[in-house]
């Protein structure tokens, strides 16, 4: 059909299209055949516009895991499945990928990003965009730019010089625009060099649109647009969420008053219609919304998600051939808080409601069968929050089924909703009938809890506003939750108030949690009732050591608790929470074959690293965690992950530390020296360097082939590398090329590729060093400089192990 002509729309119609119709949908305009585009977070799956239990989502490996694969082709296959799922859920626009950088390991959203290096992030991000968009689903590359940490994220002013922006933080955005033609970009909450990103004409218009030729839509991050004329002039195209916001009537008036040219509005609408066309959202005028082509593929999707998770696992250490586990193992101990409470995904808007989750125990059982006895022990707690209750200990007081009864009351205590919450909690992403959340004055969750064993129990109520918990009809605790800094804090780590009781096995208690959200934020609900058996530290440790003492091998799964790495706040420590370090030390002292599995999005400290047999970093692996873990531990799948972030030895030895703004300003004073470049500049040794990761075989780096004679400045350069598999198994090696430039001696990743070879065989990898790898930003000229000179090329398996070297003469 013919594209609708922007000139045929009235000013009010046009501007009406430029603010969301609601939280996640864009306005429809049936007159021109435009249906309302539906957006969904990303980036670790397709949540949908809410967490609808009837329409669950695949929980994909976190983006940091995708980056750890160092395999753009794999990532494209994975995100193609994401695109298909978006289509099947009726989603047109995915609010992903997140291409901010892990400037510091403290970043709360580090798990959502592709690591610390712009070149790796750019290639993985472009593959991500291509995969999703190949299914006719738009991607939204976010958060443009400098939103690399969470403290004061709504207001922080990031101060970075031009070279730092151009050579580091803008690189992945640029690749998504110029190499992958992303359909949208999201402007962040933060400011850069004193200008709010939604008002940043230099970055949004001059660089993104004019210089890079971006043809798509610039969305505001949710509620990031805080002005009318400034945002409209700067290059913002669509304000989210809606229906209210700073545009609408105010922007119509501004155009009429001559403050914003109407041609600029036309350009925004044209961009939006272009996106609608990509998503198939434009029919003939008057047509009903076109039927979506639904291609469900849950089985294929689960296979790809499992493969990607396994391939992202990064083997940091493996002594005495601890892994793969030998076939003759009969007794396996599965220990650790994350073995019992695995963290499948990071917290915040990236969370999805998965239909299935495979725990490490389930995965190992399925793989090892009945011939191997697996003993599970928590070992210690990783959270000071109350977990549970397990659904099978709860009973709805009305219908008797598992779960808790949620009653919602409006003004004058009028009941407005009653229903079951199987997990005894409520978040603003749970679908409730229209108007319930907005009118909720009081929430009550009640359940009959049956104690599974004799002992002490902790019961708690968590949420916002006034909270109260009654046990058997008597007030047990009440509190007023302090105001949180960020709504996501309330979502991932709500304030809780608890009480302890001793119970005997089979004893039934009635728990009634009530909460009055007050004037927190209209429509925002977060409420939870928790119940957990109290286990003492010596009890937990004793069980773990007993299990370890009997075992042929121990797998200790450690990491942060759910919600600890999340949007809305940064991490305050890199240490494993609770007594996990002591647990690992003690278990390793008892069992010589101790494999530590680290289930975290960003690096944790590993003071025990030299005293365990193997360390496998598994990130936040998504729903197929257990299967992927079994695949790698048994050796069915080689762990091909390589670190996309450096792992520090101690907190004082983190070169770019806590990202706390000073008086609202966060200075990127380290300039280009982020990640491994910061370690190189400061002379600090990381525990494990960027790029590091072992497989199940060994490699020799034999030869590097560079062009003979000088190469032209401004041209790509092809090189060849030969590696030989000198181990006993077929394997995959990630060959990394680092280029040192003469202008300042900075050495950075320029190219990477994978070699596959059988034992004894050689493999040759052809790699392209892009012209940009030889360039630097010349701030005086305001342009890229491509100088002549001698560049040093280093090749190897990590940023710190580069056995092959050569020189390239440019000029
Ligand atoms: C986050 C975005 C997200 C949006 C919508 C914001 O708070 O920063 O990443 O896409 O919410 O959920």
PDB file of N, CA and C in Angstrom, residues 392-462:
ATOM      1  N   UNK A 392       3.811 -24.979  47.969  1.00  0.00           N
ATOM      2  CA  UNK A 392       3.162 -26.164  48.554  1.00  0.00           C
ATOM      3  C   UNK A 392       3.029 -26.093  50.081  1.00  0.00           C
ATOM      4  N   UNK A 393       3.509 -25.017  50.687  1.00  0.00           N
ATOM      5  CA  UNK A 393       3.271 -24.815  52.127  1.00  0.00           C
ATOM      6  C   UNK A 393       2.112 -23.842  52.346  1.00  0.00           C
ATOM      7  N   UNK A 394       1.534 -23.327  51.266  1.00  0.00           N
ATOM      8  CA  UNK A 394       0.515 -22.282  51.428  1.00  0.00           C
ATOM      9  C   UNK A 394      -0.862 -22.771  50.977  1.00  0.00           C
ATOM     10  N   UNK A 395      -1.876 -22.117  51.492  1.00  0.00           N
ATOM     11  CA  UNK A 395      -3.244 -22.497  51.151  1.00  0.00           C
ATOM     12  C   UNK A 395      -4.093 -21.230  51.146  1.00  0.00           C
ATOM     13  N   UNK A 396      -4.763 -21.000  50.046  1.00  0.00           N
ATOM     14  CA  UNK A 396      -5.674 -19.850  49.932  1.00  0.00           C
ATOM     15  C   UNK A 396      -6.824 -20.040  50.930  1.00  0.00           C
ATOM     16  N   UNK A 397      -7.001 -19.112  51.881  1.00  0.00           N
ATOM     17  CA  UNK A 397      -8.025 -19.315  52.909  1.00  0.00           C
ATOM     18  C   UNK A 397      -9.444 -19.403  52.342  1.00  0.00           C
ATOM     19  N   UNK A 398      -9.652 -18.945  51.119  1.00  0.00           N
ATOM     20  CA  UNK A 398     -11.009 -18.984  50.562  1.00  0.00           C
ATOM     21  C   UNK A 398     -11.244 -20.287  49.784  1.00  0.00           C
ATOM     22  N   UNK A 399     -10.369 -20.557  48.812  1.00  0.00           N
ATOM     23  CA  UNK A 399     -10.614 -21.720  47.946  1.00  0.00           C
ATOM     24  C   UNK A 399      -9.801 -22.958  48.333  1.00  0.00           C
ATOM     25  N   UNK A 400      -8.820 -22.774  49.199  1.00  0.00           N
ATOM     26  CA  UNK A 400      -8.044 -23.937  49.640  1.00  0.00           C
ATOM     27  C   UNK A 400      -6.913 -24.350  48.718  1.00  0.00           C
ATOM     28  N   UNK A 401      -6.777 -23.741  47.549  1.00  0.00           N
ATOM     29  CA  UNK A 401      -5.682 -24.097  46.631  1.00  0.00           C
ATOM     30  C   UNK A 401      -4.376 -23.477  47.094  1.00  0.00           C
ATOM     31  N   UNK A 402      -3.223 -23.845  46.457  1.00  0.00           N
ATOM     32  CA  UNK A 402      -1.950 -23.248  46.869  1.00  0.00           C
ATOM     33  C   UNK A 402      -1.873 -21.759  46.513  1.00  0.00           C
ATOM     34  N   UNK A 403      -1.131 -21.017  47.310  1.00  0.00           N
ATOM     35  CA  UNK A 403      -0.944 -19.595  47.032  1.00  0.00           C
ATOM     36  C   UNK A 403      -1.564 -18.736  48.120  1.00  0.00           C
ATOM     37  N   UNK A 404      -1.665 -17.459  47.830  1.00  0.00           N
ATOM     38  CA  UNK A 404      -2.235 -16.523  48.795  1.00  0.00           C
ATOM     39  C   UNK A 404      -3.399 -15.774  48.145  1.00  0.00           C
ATOM     40  N   UNK A 405      -4.344 -15.341  48.944  1.00  0.00           N
ATOM     41  CA  UNK A 405      -5.492 -14.572  48.459  1.00  0.00           C
ATOM     42  C   UNK A 405      -5.118 -13.094  48.479  1.00  0.00           C
ATOM     43  N   UNK A 406      -5.294 -12.430  47.356  1.00  0.00           N
ATOM     44  CA  UNK A 406      -5.072 -10.980  47.306  1.00  0.00           C
ATOM     45  C   UNK A 406      -6.426 -10.281  47.289  1.00  0.00           C
ATOM     46  N   UNK A 407      -6.652  -9.422  48.259  1.00  0.00           N
ATOM     47  CA  UNK A 407      -7.849  -8.580  48.259  1.00  0.00           C
ATOM     48  C   UNK A 407      -7.411  -7.135  48.153  1.00  0.00           C
ATOM     49  N   UNK A 408      -8.033  -6.422  47.233  1.00  0.00           N
ATOM     50  CA  UNK A 408      -7.695  -5.012  47.055  1.00  0.00           C
ATOM     51  C   UNK A 408      -8.925  -4.177  47.424  1.00  0.00           C
ATOM     52  N   UNK A 409      -8.671  -3.124  48.203  1.00  0.00           N
ATOM     53  CA  UNK A 409      -9.758  -2.233  48.630  1.00  0.00           C
ATOM     54  C   UNK A 409      -9.499  -0.825  48.111  1.00  0.00           C
ATOM     55  N   UNK A 410     -10.572  -0.168  47.686  1.00  0.00           N
ATOM     56  CA  UNK A 410     -10.468   1.202  47.214  1.00  0.00           C
ATOM     57  C   UNK A 410     -10.871   2.177  48.315  1.00  0.00           C
ATOM     58  N   UNK A 411     -11.368   3.341  47.907  1.00  0.00           N
ATOM     59  CA  UNK A 411     -11.775   4.358  48.879  1.00  0.00           C
ATOM     60  C   UNK A 411     -12.863   3.789  49.794  1.00  0.00           C
ATOM     61  N   UNK A 412     -12.892   4.215  51.026  1.00  0.00           N
ATOM     62  CA  UNK A 412     -13.877   3.774  52.025  1.00  0.00           C
ATOM     63  C   UNK A 412     -13.870   2.261  52.220  1.00  0.00           C
ATOM     64  N   UNK A 413     -12.720   1.664  52.036  1.00  0.00           N
ATOM     65  CA  UNK A 413     -12.592   0.219  52.249  1.00  0.00           C
ATOM     66  C   UNK A 413     -13.477  -0.627  51.347  1.00  0.00           C
ATOM     67  N   UNK A 414     -13.883  -0.078  50.194  1.00  0.00           N
ATOM     68  CA  UNK A 414     -14.743  -0.842  49.284  1.00  0.00           C
ATOM     69  C   UNK A 414     -13.913  -1.903  48.570  1.00  0.00           C
ATOM     70  N   UNK A 415     -14.318  -3.188  48.613  1.00  0.00           N
ATOM     71  CA  UNK A 415     -13.543  -4.224  47.919  1.00  0.00           C
ATOM     72  C   UNK A 415     -13.604  -4.030  46.412  1.00  0.00           C
ATOM     73  N   UNK A 416     -12.462  -4.028  45.748  1.00  0.00           N
ATOM     74  CA  UNK A 416     -12.486  -3.845  44.287  1.00  0.00           C
ATOM     75  C   UNK A 416     -11.849  -5.012  43.538  1.00  0.00           C
ATOM     76  N   UNK A 417     -11.212  -5.914  44.262  1.00  0.00           N
ATOM     77  CA  UNK A 417     -10.614  -7.070  43.557  1.00  0.00           C
ATOM     78  C   UNK A 417     -10.323  -8.164  44.571  1.00  0.00           C
ATOM     79  N   UNK A 418     -10.494  -9.401  44.133  1.00  0.00           N
ATOM     80  CA  UNK A 418     -10.073 -10.539  44.946  1.00  0.00           C
ATOM     81  C   UNK A 418      -9.571 -11.620  44.002  1.00  0.00           C
ATOM     82  N   UNK A 419      -8.390 -12.155  44.239  1.00  0.00           N
ATOM     83  CA  UNK A 419      -7.846 -13.182  43.339  1.00  0.00           C
ATOM     84  C   UNK A 419      -6.681 -13.901  44.013  1.00  0.00           C
ATOM     85  N   UNK A 420      -6.149 -14.916  43.325  1.00  0.00           N
ATOM     86  CA  UNK A 420      -5.068 -15.724  43.920  1.00  0.00           C
ATOM     87  C   UNK A 420      -3.719 -15.258  43.401  1.00  0.00           C
ATOM     88  N   UNK A 421      -2.745 -15.166  44.282  1.00  0.00           N
ATOM     89  CA  UNK A 421      -1.363 -14.931  43.858  1.00  0.00           C
ATOM     90  C   UNK A 421      -0.574 -16.193  44.184  1.00  0.00           C
ATOM     91  N   UNK A 422      -0.217 -16.980  43.177  1.00  0.00           N
ATOM     92  CA  UNK A 422       0.476 -18.245  43.466  1.00  0.00           C
ATOM     93  C   UNK A 422       1.813 -18.037  44.175  1.00  0.00           C
ATOM     94  N   UNK A 423       2.465 -16.892  43.909  1.00  0.00           N
ATOM     95  CA  UNK A 423       3.781 -16.658  44.524  1.00  0.00           C
ATOM     96  C   UNK A 423       3.708 -15.680  45.696  1.00  0.00           C
ATOM     97  N   UNK A 424       2.520 -15.385  46.178  1.00  0.00           N
ATOM     98  CA  UNK A 424       2.332 -14.504  47.342  1.00  0.00           C
ATOM     99  C   UNK A 424       2.933 -13.123  47.145  1.00  0.00           C
ATOM    100  N   UNK A 425       2.967 -12.656  45.892  1.00  0.00           N
ATOM    101  CA  UNK A 425       3.435 -11.282  45.712  1.00  0.00           C
ATOM    102  C   UNK A 425       2.744 -10.582  44.563  1.00  0.00           C
ATOM    103  N   UNK A 426       2.954  -9.297  44.519  1.00  0.00           N
ATOM    104  CA  UNK A 426       2.301  -8.476  43.516  1.00  0.00           C
ATOM    105  C   UNK A 426       3.273  -7.386  43.087  1.00  0.00           C
ATOM    106  N   UNK A 427       3.438  -7.238  41.769  1.00  0.00           N
ATOM    107  CA  UNK A 427       4.277  -6.139  41.284  1.00  0.00           C
ATOM    108  C   UNK A 427       3.471  -5.345  40.265  1.00  0.00           C
ATOM    109  N   UNK A 428       4.002  -4.185  39.913  1.00  0.00           N
ATOM    110  CA  UNK A 428       3.265  -3.342  38.966  1.00  0.00           C
ATOM    111  C   UNK A 428       3.249  -3.937  37.565  1.00  0.00           C
ATOM    112  N   UNK A 429       4.012  -5.017  37.348  1.00  0.00           N
ATOM    113  CA  UNK A 429       3.974  -5.645  36.035  1.00  0.00           C
ATOM    114  C   UNK A 429       2.974  -6.797  35.966  1.00  0.00           C
ATOM    115  N   UNK A 430       2.370  -7.140  37.133  1.00  0.00           N
ATOM    116  CA  UNK A 430       1.367  -8.200  37.093  1.00  0.00           C
ATOM    117  C   UNK A 430       0.089  -7.611  36.521  1.00  0.00           C
ATOM    118  N   UNK A 431      -0.558  -8.353  35.621  1.00  0.00           N
ATOM    119  CA  UNK A 431      -1.781  -7.793  35.059  1.00  0.00           C
ATOM    120  C   UNK A 431      -2.913  -7.835  36.081  1.00  0.00           C
ATOM    121  N   UNK A 432      -3.516  -6.692  36.329  1.00  0.00           N
ATOM    122  CA  UNK A 432      -4.699  -6.613  37.180  1.00  0.00           C
ATOM    123  C   UNK A 432      -5.780  -5.969  36.318  1.00  0.00           C
ATOM    124  N   UNK A 433      -7.060  -6.225  36.619  1.00  0.00           N
ATOM    125  CA  UNK A 433      -8.096  -5.575  35.809  1.00  0.00           C
ATOM    126  C   UNK A 433      -7.936  -4.054  35.852  1.00  0.00           C
ATOM    127  N   UNK A 434      -8.293  -3.446  34.746  1.00  0.00           N
ATOM    128  CA  UNK A 434      -8.240  -1.992  34.567  1.00  0.00           C
ATOM    129  C   UNK A 434      -8.704  -1.250  35.840  1.00  0.00           C
ATOM    130  N   UNK A 435      -7.914  -0.317  36.286  1.00  0.00           N
ATOM    131  CA  UNK A 435      -8.346   0.557  37.382  1.00  0.00           C
ATOM    132  C   UNK A 435      -8.055   0.023  38.769  1.00  0.00           C
ATOM    133  N   UNK A 436      -7.713  -1.262  38.902  1.00  0.00           N
ATOM    134  CA  UNK A 436      -7.517  -1.816  40.249  1.00  0.00           C
ATOM    135  C   UNK A 436      -6.281  -1.198  40.913  1.00  0.00           C
ATOM    136  N   UNK A 437      -5.154  -1.228  40.177  1.00  0.00           N
ATOM    137  CA  UNK A 437      -3.930  -0.685  40.774  1.00  0.00           C
ATOM    138  C   UNK A 437      -4.090   0.808  41.050  1.00  0.00           C
ATOM    139  N   UNK A 438      -4.708   1.515  40.094  1.00  0.00           N
ATOM    140  CA  UNK A 438      -4.814   2.973  40.224  1.00  0.00           C
ATOM    141  C   UNK A 438      -5.676   3.367  41.430  1.00  0.00           C
ATOM    142  N   UNK A 439      -6.653   2.525  41.787  1.00  0.00           N
ATOM    143  CA  UNK A 439      -7.553   2.889  42.891  1.00  0.00           C
ATOM    144  C   UNK A 439      -7.260   2.158  44.189  1.00  0.00           C
ATOM    145  N   UNK A 440      -6.154   1.407  44.200  1.00  0.00           N
ATOM    146  CA  UNK A 440      -5.870   0.581  45.382  1.00  0.00           C
ATOM    147  C   UNK A 440      -5.457   1.456  46.558  1.00  0.00           C
ATOM    148  N   UNK A 441      -6.255   1.429  47.624  1.00  0.00           N
ATOM    149  CA  UNK A 441      -5.878   2.154  48.851  1.00  0.00           C
ATOM    150  C   UNK A 441      -5.292   1.182  49.857  1.00  0.00           C
ATOM    151  N   UNK A 442      -5.763  -0.070  49.763  1.00  0.00           N
ATOM    152  CA  UNK A 442      -5.254  -1.070  50.710  1.00  0.00           C
ATOM    153  C   UNK A 442      -5.166  -2.425  50.019  1.00  0.00           C
ATOM    154  N   UNK A 443      -4.053  -3.138  50.268  1.00  0.00           N
ATOM    155  CA  UNK A 443      -3.851  -4.478  49.699  1.00  0.00           C
ATOM    156  C   UNK A 443      -3.735  -5.458  50.860  1.00  0.00           C
ATOM    157  N   UNK A 444      -4.363  -6.619  50.702  1.00  0.00           N
ATOM    158  CA  UNK A 444      -4.233  -7.639  51.749  1.00  0.00           C
ATOM    159  C   UNK A 444      -3.894  -8.974  51.089  1.00  0.00           C
ATOM    160  N   UNK A 445      -2.814  -9.586  51.562  1.00  0.00           N
ATOM    161  CA  UNK A 445      -2.454 -10.940  51.097  1.00  0.00           C
ATOM    162  C   UNK A 445      -2.619 -11.868  52.286  1.00  0.00           C
ATOM    163  N   UNK A 446      -3.409 -12.925  52.148  1.00  0.00           N
ATOM    164  CA  UNK A 446      -3.557 -13.838  53.279  1.00  0.00           C
ATOM    165  C   UNK A 446      -3.399 -15.275  52.821  1.00  0.00           C
ATOM    166  N   UNK A 447      -2.808 -16.077  53.707  1.00  0.00           N
ATOM    167  CA  UNK A 447      -2.598 -17.488  53.390  1.00  0.00           C
ATOM    168  C   UNK A 447      -2.538 -18.299  54.675  1.00  0.00           C
ATOM    169  N   UNK A 448      -2.846 -19.580  54.543  1.00  0.00           N
ATOM    170  CA  UNK A 448      -2.616 -20.495  55.667  1.00  0.00           C
ATOM    171  C   UNK A 448      -1.288 -21.185  55.372  1.00  0.00           C
ATOM    172  N   UNK A 449      -0.333 -21.013  56.271  1.00  0.00           N
ATOM    173  CA  UNK A 449       1.008 -21.569  56.063  1.00  0.00           C
ATOM    174  C   UNK A 449       1.180 -22.806  56.941  1.00  0.00           C
ATOM    175  N   UNK A 450       1.641 -23.882  56.341  1.00  0.00           N
ATOM    176  CA  UNK A 450       1.875 -25.118  57.108  1.00  0.00           C
ATOM    177  C   UNK A 450       3.376 -25.343  57.239  1.00  0.00           C
ATOM    178  N   UNK A 451       3.854 -25.428  58.476  1.00  0.00           N
ATOM    179  CA  UNK A 451       5.299 -25.587  58.702  1.00  0.00           C
ATOM    180  C   UNK A 451       5.760 -26.960  58.210  1.00  0.00           C
ATOM    181  N   UNK A 452       6.796 -26.996  57.354  1.00  0.00           N
ATOM    182  CA  UNK A 452       7.245 -28.295  56.849  1.00  0.00           C
ATOM    183  C   UNK A 452       8.064 -29.100  57.877  1.00  0.00           C
ATOM    184  N   UNK A 453       8.576 -28.446  58.915  1.00  0.00           N
ATOM    185  CA  UNK A 453       9.424 -29.153  59.897  1.00  0.00           C
ATOM    186  C   UNK A 453       9.382 -28.394  61.219  1.00  0.00           C
ATOM    187  N   UNK A 454       9.853 -29.031  62.276  1.00  0.00           N
ATOM    188  CA  UNK A 454       9.982 -28.324  63.561  1.00  0.00           C
ATOM    189  C   UNK A 454      11.056 -27.252  63.414  1.00  0.00           C
ATOM    190  N   UNK A 455      10.876 -26.112  64.030  1.00  0.00           N
ATOM    191  CA  UNK A 455      11.965 -25.137  64.025  1.00  0.00           C
ATOM    192  C   UNK A 455      11.478 -23.699  64.040  1.00  0.00           C
ATOM    193  N   UNK A 456      12.464 -22.792  63.871  1.00  0.00           N
ATOM    194  CA  UNK A 456      12.160 -21.363  63.853  1.00  0.00           C
ATOM    195  C   UNK A 456      11.781 -20.927  62.438  1.00  0.00           C
ATOM    196  N   UNK A 457      10.858 -19.983  62.352  1.00  0.00           N
ATOM    197  CA  UNK A 457      10.395 -19.477  61.053  1.00  0.00           C
ATOM    198  C   UNK A 457      10.422 -17.956  61.077  1.00  0.00           C
ATOM    199  N   UNK A 458      10.645 -17.399  59.886  1.00  0.00           N
ATOM    200  CA  UNK A 458      10.574 -15.935  59.774  1.00  0.00           C
ATOM    201  C   UNK A 458       9.467 -15.598  58.787  1.00  0.00           C
ATOM    202  N   UNK A 459       8.566 -14.721  59.218  1.00  0.00           N
ATOM    203  CA  UNK A 459       7.474 -14.246  58.362  1.00  0.00           C
ATOM    204  C   UNK A 459       7.683 -12.757  58.129  1.00  0.00           C
ATOM    205  N   UNK A 460       7.392 -12.298  56.936  1.00  0.00           N
ATOM    206  CA  UNK A 460       7.637 -10.875  56.658  1.00  0.00           C
ATOM    207  C   UNK A 460       6.639 -10.316  55.665  1.00  0.00           C
ATOM    208  N   UNK A 461       6.458  -9.011  55.749  1.00  0.00           N
ATOM    209  CA  UNK A 461       5.676  -8.272  54.762  1.00  0.00           C
ATOM    210  C   UNK A 461       6.632  -7.270  54.116  1.00  0.00           C
ATOM    211  N   UNK A 462       6.526  -7.098  52.790  1.00  0.00           N
ATOM    212  CA  UNK A 462       7.437  -6.178  52.103  1.00  0.00           C
ATOM    213  C   UNK A 462       6.653  -5.348  51.098  1.00  0.00           C
TER     214      UNK A 462
END
